[in-house]
JSON list of C-alpha atoms in Angstrom, two decimals:
[
{"chain": "Q", "resi": 255, "resn": "GLN", "atom": "CA", "xyz": [-1.18, -0.46, 6.79]},
{"chain": "Q", "resi": 256, "resn": "SER", "atom": "CA", "xyz": [-0.38, -0.60, 3.21]},
{"chain": "Q", "resi": 257, "resn": "VAL", "atom": "CA", "xyz": [3.34, -0.26, 1.94]},
{"chain": "Q", "resi": 258, "resn": "LEU", "atom": "CA", "xyz": [4.71, -0.24, -1.54]},
{"chain": "Q", "resi": 259, "resn": "THR", "atom": "CA", "xyz": [7.30, -2.79, -2.78]},
{"chain": "Q", "resi": 260, "resn": "GLN", "atom": "CA", "xyz": [10.24, -1.86, -4.39]},
{"chain": "Q", "resi": 261, "resn": "PRO", "atom": "CA", "xyz": [13.30, -3.84, -5.84]},
{"chain": "Q", "resi": 262, "resn": "PRO", "atom": "CA", "xyz": [16.11, -3.58, -2.76]},
{"chain": "Q", "resi": 263, "resn": "SER", "atom": "CA", "xyz": [18.67, -2.89, -5.35]},
{"chain": "Q", "resi": 264, "resn": "VAL", "atom": "CA", "xyz": [19.49, -1.78, -9.02]},
{"chain": "Q", "resi": 265, "resn": "SER", "atom": "CA", "xyz": [22.88, -0.92, -10.58]},
{"chain": "Q", "resi": 266, "resn": "GLY", "atom": "CA", "xyz": [24.34, 0.39, -14.07]},
{"chain": "Q", "resi": 267, "resn": "ALA", "atom": "CA", "xyz": [27.28, 1.73, -15.75]},
{"chain": "Q", "resi": 268, "resn": "PRO", "atom": "CA", "xyz": [27.80, 5.41, -15.92]},
{"chain": "Q", "resi": 269, "resn": "GLY", "atom": "CA", "xyz": [25.89, 6.65, -18.98]},
{"chain": "Q", "resi": 270, "resn": "GLN", "atom": "CA", "xyz": [23.29, 3.91, -18.87]},
{"chain": "Q", "resi": 271, "resn": "ARG", "atom": "CA", "xyz": [19.50, 3.76, -17.91]},
{"chain": "Q", "resi": 272, "resn": "VAL", "atom": "CA", "xyz": [17.97, 2.25, -14.95]},
{"chain": "Q", "resi": 273, "resn": "THR", "atom": "CA", "xyz": [14.53, 1.88, -13.69]},
{"chain": "Q", "resi": 274, "resn": "ILE", "atom": "CA", "xyz": [12.96, 1.07, -10.22]},
{"chain": "Q", "resi": 275, "resn": "SER", "atom": "CA", "xyz": [9.41, -0.49, -9.73]},
{"chain": "Q", "resi": 276, "resn": "CYS", "atom": "CA", "xyz": [7.31, 0.49, -7.22]},
{"chain": "Q", "resi": 277, "resn": "THR", "atom": "CA", "xyz": [4.30, -1.86, -6.73]},
{"chain": "Q", "resi": 278, "resn": "GLY", "atom": "CA", "xyz": [1.26, -0.90, -4.62]},
{"chain": "Q", "resi": 279, "resn": "SER", "atom": "CA", "xyz": [-2.52, -2.20, -4.62]},
{"chain": "Q", "resi": 280, "resn": "SER", "atom": "CA", "xyz": [-6.06, -1.04, -5.37]},
{"chain": "Q", "resi": 281, "resn": "SER", "atom": "CA", "xyz": [-6.03, 1.11, -2.07]},
{"chain": "Q", "resi": 282, "resn": "ASN", "atom": "CA", "xyz": [-3.31, 3.17, -3.07]},
{"chain": "Q", "resi": 283, "resn": "ILE", "atom": "CA", "xyz": [-1.64, 3.52, -6.33]},
{"chain": "Q", "resi": 284, "resn": "GLY", "atom": "CA", "xyz": [-4.60, 1.48, -8.13]},
{"chain": "Q", "resi": 285, "resn": "ALA", "atom": "CA", "xyz": [-7.07, 3.93, -6.44]},
{"chain": "Q", "resi": 286, "resn": "GLY", "atom": "CA", "xyz": [-5.67, 6.62, -8.67]},
{"chain": "Q", "resi": 287, "resn": "TYR", "atom": "CA", "xyz": [-3.67, 8.53, -6.03]},
{"chain": "Q", "resi": 288, "resn": "ASP", "atom": "CA", "xyz": [-0.47, 10.06, -7.16]},
{"chain": "Q", "resi": 289, "resn": "VAL", "atom": "CA", "xyz": [3.02, 8.45, -6.59]},
{"chain": "Q", "resi": 290, "resn": "HIS", "atom": "CA", "xyz": [5.94, 10.71, -5.93]},
{"chain": "Q", "resi": 291, "resn": "TRP", "atom": "CA", "xyz": [9.57, 9.88, -5.55]},
{"chain": "Q", "resi": 292, "resn": "TYR", "atom": "CA", "xyz": [12.60, 10.82, -3.26]},
{"chain": "Q", "resi": 293, "resn": "GLN", "atom": "CA", "xyz": [16.28, 10.54, -3.23]},
{"chain": "Q", "resi": 294, "resn": "GLN", "atom": "CA", "xyz": [18.35, 10.08, -0.20]},
{"chain": "Q", "resi": 295, "resn": "LEU", "atom": "CA", "xyz": [21.80, 10.48, -0.20]},
{"chain": "Q", "resi": 296, "resn": "PRO", "atom": "CA", "xyz": [24.08, 8.86, 2.40]},
{"chain": "Q", "resi": 297, "resn": "GLY", "atom": "CA", "xyz": [23.48, 10.34, 5.71]},
{"chain": "Q", "resi": 298, "resn": "THR", "atom": "CA", "xyz": [21.29, 13.22, 4.29]},
{"chain": "Q", "resi": 299, "resn": "ALA", "atom": "CA", "xyz": [17.42, 13.67, 4.86]},
{"chain": "Q", "resi": 300, "resn": "PRO", "atom": "CA", "xyz": [15.23, 12.90, 1.74]},
{"chain": "Q", "resi": 301, "resn": "LYS", "atom": "CA", "xyz": [15.39, 15.04, -1.15]},
{"chain": "Q", "resi": 302, "resn": "LEU", "atom": "CA", "xyz": [11.67, 15.34, -3.56]},
{"chain": "Q", "resi": 303, "resn": "LEU", "atom": "CA", "xyz": [12.64, 13.90, -6.86]},
{"chain": "Q", "resi": 304, "resn": "ILE", "atom": "CA", "xyz": [9.44, 13.46, -8.70]},
{"chain": "Q", "resi": 305, "resn": "TYR", "atom": "CA", "xyz": [5.93, 14.53, -7.72]},
{"chain": "Q", "resi": 306, "resn": "GLY", "atom": "CA", "xyz": [2.35, 13.78, -9.00]},
{"chain": "Q", "resi": 307, "resn": "ASN", "atom": "CA", "xyz": [3.83, 10.65, -10.85]},
{"chain": "Q", "resi": 308, "resn": "THR", "atom": "CA", "xyz": [6.05, 12.88, -13.81]},
{"chain": "Q", "resi": 309, "resn": "LYS", "atom": "CA", "xyz": [6.55, 16.26, -12.41]},
{"chain": "Q", "resi": 310, "resn": "ARG", "atom": "CA", "xyz": [9.88, 17.21, -11.42]},
{"chain": "Q", "resi": 311, "resn": "PRO", "atom": "CA", "xyz": [10.62, 20.06, -8.94]},
{"chain": "Q", "resi": 312, "resn": "SER", "atom": "CA", "xyz": [12.72, 23.17, -10.09]},
{"chain": "Q", "resi": 313, "resn": "GLY", "atom": "CA", "xyz": [16.57, 22.10, -9.95]},
{"chain": "Q", "resi": 314, "resn": "VAL", "atom": "CA", "xyz": [15.84, 18.27, -10.64]},
{"chain": "Q", "resi": 315, "resn": "PRO", "atom": "CA", "xyz": [17.77, 17.31, -13.66]},
{"chain": "Q", "resi": 316, "resn": "ASP", "atom": "CA", "xyz": [15.54, 16.01, -16.62]},
{"chain": "Q", "resi": 317, "resn": "ARG", "atom": "CA", "xyz": [17.12, 12.54, -16.34]},
{"chain": "Q", "resi": 318, "resn": "PHE", "atom": "CA", "xyz": [14.97, 11.68, -14.02]},
{"chain": "Q", "resi": 319, "resn": "SER", "atom": "CA", "xyz": [11.44, 10.75, -15.20]},
{"chain": "Q", "resi": 320, "resn": "GLY", "atom": "CA", "xyz": [8.26, 9.13, -13.60]},
{"chain": "Q", "resi": 321, "resn": "SER", "atom": "CA", "xyz": [5.33, 7.23, -14.83]},
{"chain": "Q", "resi": 322, "resn": "LYS", "atom": "CA", "xyz": [2.46, 5.25, -13.54]},
{"chain": "Q", "resi": 323, "resn": "SER", "atom": "CA", "xyz": [0.35, 2.76, -14.73]},
{"chain": "Q", "resi": 324, "resn": "GLY", "atom": "CA", "xyz": [-2.53, 0.74, -12.96]},
{"chain": "Q", "resi": 325, "resn": "THR", "atom": "CA", "xyz": [-1.19, -0.47, -9.53]},
{"chain": "Q", "resi": 326, "resn": "SER", "atom": "CA", "xyz": [2.57, 0.32, -10.23]},
{"chain": "Q", "resi": 327, "resn": "ALA", "atom": "CA", "xyz": [4.59, 3.17, -10.93]},
{"chain": "Q", "resi": 328, "resn": "SER", "atom": "CA", "xyz": [8.24, 3.54, -12.26]},
{"chain": "Q", "resi": 329, "resn": "LEU", "atom": "CA", "xyz": [11.46, 5.98, -11.70]},
{"chain": "Q", "resi": 330, "resn": "ALA", "atom": "CA", "xyz": [13.74, 6.09, -14.53]},
{"chain": "Q", "resi": 331, "resn": "ILE", "atom": "CA", "xyz": [17.06, 7.57, -14.54]},
{"chain": "Q", "resi": 332, "resn": "THR", "atom": "CA", "xyz": [18.89, 8.10, -17.87]},
{"chain": "Q", "resi": 333, "resn": "GLY", "atom": "CA", "xyz": [22.53, 8.85, -18.39]},
{"chain": "Q", "resi": 334, "resn": "LEU", "atom": "CA", "xyz": [23.37, 7.40, -15.04]},
{"chain": "Q", "resi": 335, "resn": "GLN", "atom": "CA", "xyz": [26.06, 9.33, -13.17]},
{"chain": "Q", "resi": 336, "resn": "ALA", "atom": "CA", "xyz": [28.38, 8.63, -9.99]},
{"chain": "Q", "resi": 337, "resn": "GLU", "atom": "CA", "xyz": [26.04, 11.29, -8.06]},
{"chain": "Q", "resi": 338, "resn": "ASP", "atom": "CA", "xyz": [22.88, 9.03, -8.52]},
{"chain": "Q", "resi": 339, "resn": "GLU", "atom": "CA", "xyz": [24.39, 6.47, -6.23]},
{"chain": "Q", "resi": 340, "resn": "ALA", "atom": "CA", "xyz": [21.57, 6.72, -3.47]},
{"chain": "Q", "resi": 341, "resn": "GLU", "atom": "CA", "xyz": [18.58, 5.47, -1.76]},
{"chain": "Q", "resi": 342, "resn": "TYR", "atom": "CA", "xyz": [15.48, 6.20, -3.87]},
{"chain": "Q", "resi": 343, "resn": "TYR", "atom": "CA", "xyz": [11.57, 5.75, -2.14]},
{"chain": "Q", "resi": 344, "resn": "CYS", "atom": "CA", "xyz": [8.44, 6.35, -3.79]},
{"chain": "Q", "resi": 345, "resn": "GLN", "atom": "CA", "xyz": [5.43, 7.36, -1.90]},
{"chain": "Q", "resi": 346, "resn": "SER", "atom": "CA", "xyz": [1.77, 7.60, -2.17]},
{"chain": "Q", "resi": 347, "resn": "HIS", "atom": "CA", "xyz": [-1.40, 7.54, -0.04]},
{"chain": "Q", "resi": 348, "resn": "ASP", "atom": "CA", "xyz": [-4.16, 4.95, 0.76]},
{"chain": "Q", "resi": 349, "resn": "SER", "atom": "CA", "xyz": [-7.77, 5.39, 0.97]},
{"chain": "Q", "resi": 350, "resn": "SER", "atom": "CA", "xyz": [-7.93, 6.13, 4.65]},
{"chain": "Q", "resi": 351, "resn": "LEU", "atom": "CA", "xyz": [-5.51, 9.13, 3.93]},
{"chain": "Q", "resi": 352, "resn": "THR", "atom": "CA", "xyz": [-2.65, 7.56, 5.39]},
{"chain": "Q", "resi": 353, "resn": "ARG", "atom": "CA", "xyz": [0.66, 8.11, 3.59]},
{"chain": "Q", "resi": 354, "resn": "VAL", "atom": "CA", "xyz": [2.93, 5.03, 2.67]},
{"chain": "Q", "resi": 355, "resn": "PHE", "atom": "CA", "xyz": [6.26, 4.82, 1.38]},
{"chain": "Q", "resi": 356, "resn": "GLY", "atom": "CA", "xyz": [8.10, 2.34, -0.83]},
{"chain": "Q", "resi": 357, "resn": "THR", "atom": "CA", "xyz": [10.56, -0.05, 0.37]},
{"chain": "Q", "resi": 358, "resn": "GLY", "atom": "CA", "xyz": [13.22, 1.69, -0.80]},
{"chain": "Q", "resi": 359, "resn": "THR", "atom": "CA", "xyz": [15.74, 0.76, -3.70]},
{"chain": "Q", "resi": 360, "resn": "LYS", "atom": "CA", "xyz": [19.62, 1.30, -3.53]},
{"chain": "Q", "resi": 361, "resn": "VAL", "atom": "CA", "xyz": [21.07, 2.42, -6.84]},
{"chain": "Q", "resi": 362, "resn": "THR", "atom": "CA", "xyz": [24.59, 1.54, -7.47]},
{"chain": "Q", "resi": 363, "resn": "VAL", "atom": "CA", "xyz": [26.90, 3.08, -10.40]},
{"chain": "Q", "resi": 364, "resn": "LEU", "atom": "CA", "xyz": [29.18, 0.40, -11.42]},
{"chain": "X", "resi": 280, "resn": "GLN", "atom": "CA", "xyz": [13.92, 29.61, 1.78]},
{"chain": "X", "resi": 281, "resn": "VAL", "atom": "CA", "xyz": [12.24, 26.95, 3.47]},
{"chain": "X", "resi": 282, "resn": "HIS", "atom": "CA", "xyz": [13.97, 25.92, 6.73]},
{"chain": "X", "resi": 283, "resn": "LEU", "atom": "CA", "xyz": [12.80, 22.92, 9.08]},
{"chain": "X", "resi": 284, "resn": "VAL", "atom": "CA", "xyz": [14.93, 22.20, 12.20]},
{"chain": "X", "resi": 285, "resn": "GLU", "atom": "CA", "xyz": [13.95, 19.78, 14.42]},
{"chain": "X", "resi": 286, "resn": "SER", "atom": "CA", "xyz": [14.80, 19.26, 18.03]},
{"chain": "X", "resi": 287, "resn": "GLY", "atom": "CA", "xyz": [14.28, 17.32, 21.03]},
{"chain": "X", "resi": 288, "resn": "GLY", "atom": "CA", "xyz": [16.03, 13.69, 20.34]},
{"chain": "X", "resi": 289, "resn": "ASP", "atom": "CA", "xyz": [17.46, 12.10, 23.00]},
{"chain": "X", "resi": 290, "resn": "VAL", "atom": "CA", "xyz": [18.23, 8.71, 24.93]},
{"chain": "X", "resi": 291, "resn": "VAL", "atom": "CA", "xyz": [15.29, 7.40, 26.93]},
{"chain": "X", "resi": 292, "resn": "GLN", "atom": "CA", "xyz": [14.23, 4.64, 28.42]},
{"chain": "X", "resi": 293, "resn": "PRO", "atom": "CA", "xyz": [11.36, 2.18, 27.47]},
{"chain": "X", "resi": 294, "resn": "GLY", "atom": "CA", "xyz": [7.97, 3.33, 28.52]},
{"chain": "X", "resi": 295, "resn": "ARG", "atom": "CA", "xyz": [9.15, 6.95, 29.04]},
{"chain": "X", "resi": 296, "resn": "SER", "atom": "CA", "xyz": [8.24, 10.02, 26.90]},
{"chain": "X", "resi": 297, "resn": "LEU", "atom": "CA", "xyz": [9.48, 12.49, 24.77]},
{"chain": "X", "resi": 298, "resn": "ARG", "atom": "CA", "xyz": [8.38, 15.54, 22.93]},
{"chain": "X", "resi": 299, "resn": "LEU", "atom": "CA", "xyz": [10.00, 16.49, 19.59]},
{"chain": "X", "resi": 300, "resn": "SER", "atom": "CA", "xyz": [9.63, 20.13, 18.21]},
{"chain": "X", "resi": 301, "resn": "CYS", "atom": "CA", "xyz": [9.84, 21.46, 14.69]},
{"chain": "X", "resi": 302, "resn": "SER", "atom": "CA", "xyz": [11.00, 25.02, 13.84]},
{"chain": "X", "resi": 303, "resn": "ALA", "atom": "CA", "xyz": [9.85, 26.35, 10.51]},
{"chain": "X", "resi": 304, "resn": "SER", "atom": "CA", "xyz": [10.73, 29.39, 8.82]},
{"chain": "X", "resi": 305, "resn": "GLY", "atom": "CA", "xyz": [10.92, 30.63, 5.16]},
{"chain": "X", "resi": 306, "resn": "PHE", "atom": "CA", "xyz": [7.40, 30.28, 4.27]},
{"chain": "X", "resi": 307, "resn": "THR", "atom": "CA", "xyz": [3.50, 30.91, 5.81]},
{"chain": "X", "resi": 308, "resn": "PHE", "atom": "CA", "xyz": [3.71, 27.92, 8.29]},
{"chain": "X", "resi": 309, "resn": "ASN", "atom": "CA", "xyz": [-0.24, 28.61, 9.06]},
{"chain": "X", "resi": 310, "resn": "THR", "atom": "CA", "xyz": [-1.06, 27.54, 5.26]},
{"chain": "X", "resi": 311, "resn": "TYR", "atom": "CA", "xyz": [0.61, 23.92, 5.36]},
{"chain": "X", "resi": 312, "resn": "ALA", "atom": "CA", "xyz": [-0.19, 20.66, 6.36]},
{"chain": "X", "resi": 313, "resn": "MET", "atom": "CA", "xyz": [3.06, 19.24, 8.30]},
{"chain": "X", "resi": 314, "resn": "SER", "atom": "CA", "xyz": [4.09, 15.60, 8.70]},
{"chain": "X", "resi": 315, "resn": "TRP", "atom": "CA", "xyz": [6.67, 13.53, 10.83]},
{"chain": "X", "resi": 316, "resn": "VAL", "atom": "CA", "xyz": [8.44, 10.68, 9.14]},
{"chain": "X", "resi": 317, "resn": "ARG", "atom": "CA", "xyz": [11.06, 8.55, 10.97]},
{"chain": "X", "resi": 318, "resn": "GLN", "atom": "CA", "xyz": [13.81, 5.97, 9.82]},
{"chain": "X", "resi": 319, "resn": "ALA", "atom": "CA", "xyz": [14.99, 3.27, 11.98]},
{"chain": "X", "resi": 320, "resn": "PRO", "atom": "CA", "xyz": [18.80, 2.90, 11.79]},
{"chain": "X", "resi": 321, "resn": "GLY", "atom": "CA", "xyz": [19.65, 1.20, 8.49]},
{"chain": "X", "resi": 322, "resn": "LYS", "atom": "CA", "xyz": [15.99, 1.02, 7.48]},
{"chain": "X", "resi": 323, "resn": "GLY", "atom": "CA", "xyz": [13.78, 2.88, 5.19]},
{"chain": "X", "resi": 324, "resn": "LEU", "atom": "CA", "xyz": [11.19, 5.54, 5.76]},
{"chain": "X", "resi": 325, "resn": "GLU", "atom": "CA", "xyz": [7.82, 5.33, 7.71]},
{"chain": "X", "resi": 326, "resn": "TRP", "atom": "CA", "xyz": [5.51, 7.97, 7.79]},
{"chain": "X", "resi": 327, "resn": "VAL", "atom": "CA", "xyz": [4.24, 8.78, 11.40]},
{"chain": "X", "resi": 328, "resn": "ALA", "atom": "CA", "xyz": [1.55, 11.37, 11.33]},
{"chain": "X", "resi": 329, "resn": "VAL", "atom": "CA", "xyz": [0.10, 14.10, 9.56]},
{"chain": "X", "resi": 330, "resn": "ILE", "atom": "CA", "xyz": [-1.70, 17.57, 10.93]},
{"chain": "X", "resi": 331, "resn": "LEU", "atom": "CA", "xyz": [-3.48, 19.98, 8.38]},
{"chain": "X", "resi": 332, "resn": "TYR", "atom": "CA", "xyz": [-2.82, 23.70, 8.35]},
{"chain": "X", "resi": 333, "resn": "ASP", "atom": "CA", "xyz": [-4.82, 24.55, 10.84]},
{"chain": "X", "resi": 334, "resn": "GLY", "atom": "CA", "xyz": [-4.82, 21.43, 13.48]},
{"chain": "X", "resi": 335, "resn": "SER", "atom": "CA", "xyz": [-8.18, 20.60, 12.55]},
{"chain": "X", "resi": 336, "resn": "ASN", "atom": "CA", "xyz": [-7.43, 16.80, 11.62]},
{"chain": "X", "resi": 337, "resn": "LYS", "atom": "CA", "xyz": [-4.49, 14.60, 12.09]},
{"chain": "X", "resi": 338, "resn": "TRP", "atom": "CA", "xyz": [-3.95, 11.29, 10.97]},
{"chain": "X", "resi": 339, "resn": "TYR", "atom": "CA", "xyz": [-1.56, 8.61, 12.22]},
{"chain": "X", "resi": 340, "resn": "ALA", "atom": "CA", "xyz": [0.24, 5.50, 11.17]},
{"chain": "X", "resi": 341, "resn": "ASP", "atom": "CA", "xyz": [-1.00, 2.29, 13.01]},
{"chain": "X", "resi": 342, "resn": "SER", "atom": "CA", "xyz": [2.08, 1.52, 14.50]},
{"chain": "X", "resi": 343, "resn": "VAL", "atom": "CA", "xyz": [2.02, 4.96, 16.95]},
{"chain": "X", "resi": 344, "resn": "LYS", "atom": "CA", "xyz": [-1.79, 5.18, 17.00]},
{"chain": "X", "resi": 345, "resn": "GLY", "atom": "CA", "xyz": [-2.64, 6.07, 20.83]},
{"chain": "X", "resi": 346, "resn": "ARG", "atom": "CA", "xyz": [0.85, 6.53, 21.65]},
{"chain": "X", "resi": 347, "resn": "PHE", "atom": "CA", "xyz": [1.87, 9.64, 19.57]},
{"chain": "X", "resi": 348, "resn": "THR", "atom": "CA", "xyz": [0.19, 13.10, 19.49]},
{"chain": "X", "resi": 349, "resn": "ILE", "atom": "CA", "xyz": [1.10, 15.24, 16.57]},
{"chain": "X", "resi": 350, "resn": "SER", "atom": "CA", "xyz": [0.15, 19.21, 17.29]},
{"chain": "X", "resi": 351, "resn": "ARG", "atom": "CA", "xyz": [1.35, 22.58, 16.05]},
{"chain": "X", "resi": 352, "resn": "ASP", "atom": "CA", "xyz": [1.64, 26.12, 17.35]},
{"chain": "X", "resi": 353, "resn": "ASN", "atom": "CA", "xyz": [1.14, 28.45, 14.55]},
{"chain": "X", "resi": 354, "resn": "SER", "atom": "CA", "xyz": [1.92, 31.63, 16.53]},
{"chain": "X", "resi": 355, "resn": "LYS", "atom": "CA", "xyz": [5.16, 30.00, 17.13]},
{"chain": "X", "resi": 356, "resn": "ASN", "atom": "CA", "xyz": [5.75, 28.57, 13.51]},
{"chain": "X", "resi": 357, "resn": "THR", "atom": "CA", "xyz": [6.65, 25.16, 15.34]},
{"chain": "X", "resi": 358, "resn": "LEU", "atom": "CA", "xyz": [5.39, 21.47, 14.87]},
{"chain": "X", "resi": 359, "resn": "TYR", "atom": "CA", "xyz": [5.14, 18.93, 17.69]},
{"chain": "X", "resi": 360, "resn": "LEU", "atom": "CA", "xyz": [5.45, 15.35, 18.00]},
{"chain": "X", "resi": 361, "resn": "GLN", "atom": "CA", "xyz": [4.40, 13.54, 21.77]},
{"chain": "X", "resi": 362, "resn": "MET", "atom": "CA", "xyz": [5.81, 10.45, 22.19]},
{"chain": "X", "resi": 363, "resn": "ASN", "atom": "CA", "xyz": [4.67, 8.37, 24.79]},
{"chain": "X", "resi": 364, "resn": "SER", "atom": "CA", "xyz": [5.12, 4.71, 25.83]},
{"chain": "X", "resi": 365, "resn": "LEU", "atom": "CA", "xyz": [8.13, 4.47, 23.77]},
{"chain": "X", "resi": 366, "resn": "SER", "atom": "CA", "xyz": [9.75, 1.38, 22.73]},
{"chain": "X", "resi": 367, "resn": "PRO", "atom": "CA", "xyz": [13.14, 0.27, 21.23]},
{"chain": "X", "resi": 368, "resn": "GLU", "atom": "CA", "xyz": [10.92, -0.29, 18.14]},
{"chain": "X", "resi": 369, "resn": "ASP", "atom": "CA", "xyz": [10.51, 3.84, 18.15]},
{"chain": "X", "resi": 370, "resn": "THR", "atom": "CA", "xyz": [14.49, 4.05, 17.75]},
{"chain": "X", "resi": 371, "resn": "ALA", "atom": "CA", "xyz": [14.78, 6.16, 14.79]},
{"chain": "X", "resi": 372, "resn": "VAL", "atom": "CA", "xyz": [15.87, 9.42, 13.05]},
{"chain": "X", "resi": 373, "resn": "TYR", "atom": "CA", "xyz": [12.44, 11.48, 13.04]},
{"chain": "X", "resi": 374, "resn": "TYR", "atom": "CA", "xyz": [12.12, 14.15, 10.29]},
{"chain": "X", "resi": 375, "resn": "CYS", "atom": "CA", "xyz": [9.67, 16.97, 10.13]},
{"chain": "X", "resi": 376, "resn": "ALA", "atom": "CA", "xyz": [8.33, 17.54, 6.50]},
{"chain": "X", "resi": 377, "resn": "ARG", "atom": "CA", "xyz": [6.17, 20.08, 4.69]},
{"chain": "X", "resi": 378, "resn": "GLU", "atom": "CA", "xyz": [3.62, 18.59, 2.80]},
{"chain": "X", "resi": 379, "resn": "ILE", "atom": "CA", "xyz": [1.65, 19.53, -0.29]},
{"chain": "X", "resi": 380, "resn": "SER", "atom": "CA", "xyz": [-1.17, 17.41, -2.01]},
{"chain": "X", "resi": 381, "resn": "PHE", "atom": "CA", "xyz": [0.11, 14.26, 0.01]},
{"chain": "X", "resi": 382, "resn": "TYR", "atom": "CA", "xyz": [3.66, 14.81, -0.87]},
{"chain": "X", "resi": 383, "resn": "PHE", "atom": "CA", "xyz": [6.70, 16.13, 0.80]},
{"chain": "X", "resi": 384, "resn": "ASP", "atom": "CA", "xyz": [8.45, 18.97, -0.88]},
{"chain": "X", "resi": 385, "resn": "HIS", "atom": "CA", "xyz": [10.84, 20.13, 1.92]},
{"chain": "X", "resi": 386, "resn": "TRP", "atom": "CA", "xyz": [12.62, 18.02, 4.91]},
{"chain": "X", "resi": 387, "resn": "GLY", "atom": "CA", "xyz": [14.33, 18.94, 8.13]},
{"chain": "X", "resi": 388, "resn": "GLN", "atom": "CA", "xyz": [17.89, 17.38, 8.86]},
{"chain": "X", "resi": 389, "resn": "GLY", "atom": "CA", "xyz": [16.30, 14.97, 11.33]},
{"chain": "X", "resi": 390, "resn": "THR", "atom": "CA", "xyz": [16.58, 14.39, 15.28]},
{"chain": "X", "resi": 391, "resn": "LEU", "atom": "CA", "xyz": [17.46, 10.95, 16.64]},
{"chain": "X", "resi": 392, "resn": "VAL", "atom": "CA", "xyz": [15.70, 9.09, 19.32]},
{"chain": "X", "resi": 393, "resn": "THR", "atom": "CA", "xyz": [17.11, 6.04, 20.75]},
{"chain": "X", "resi": 394, "resn": "VAL", "atom": "CA", "xyz": [14.81, 4.11, 22.95]},
{"chain": "X", "resi": 395, "resn": "SER", "atom": "CA", "xyz": [17.30, 1.87, 25.01]},
{"chain": "X", "resi": 396, "resn": "SER", "atom": "CA", "xyz": [17.55, 0.88, 28.78]}
]
């Protein structure tokens, strides 16, 4: 089954902007299916961060934003804060209706 | 508020079976699809299976197809995962998650399954 590819790690200083890419294929993101993002703090369950490519659930700061183009999507974090240090995963589904996750990206705040 | 509590995780020998449960509260359980997602130690998230709100349809990851069975009892607000022919590669924290339009808006805290002789 397909998997979405993310960079293993990204880092930035407090206050900076970082972006995380999520690359899929014509059977998932490129087929027009939505991309969603999750934040997983150490030792905790994942938490929904972005759904439907760009939407933020209630309570998620507007420092987090999502975008999608072609077979890829991106998560941007502006005004990076120490509390943003976590693992981030993208997720979509494919034409067989199986759900697929990205490989995960560790965000480090320098 | 939405509350999902997994249970049933244990240490089991290869080839044995185990059933996980996920008790749901705080929402109308029988109107939502539900999924299981797992995470091996130090690894990323892997979707395992999904069941529609009424149990009419189920989909599985290739890695568990034919070995795992997802089911639900809407009268008990409970989701299940029957896992057979377990192998060490199935060692993971198993999360249940509520699903809306192919994304997971609420997650349980997870239950650990360890497959080892």
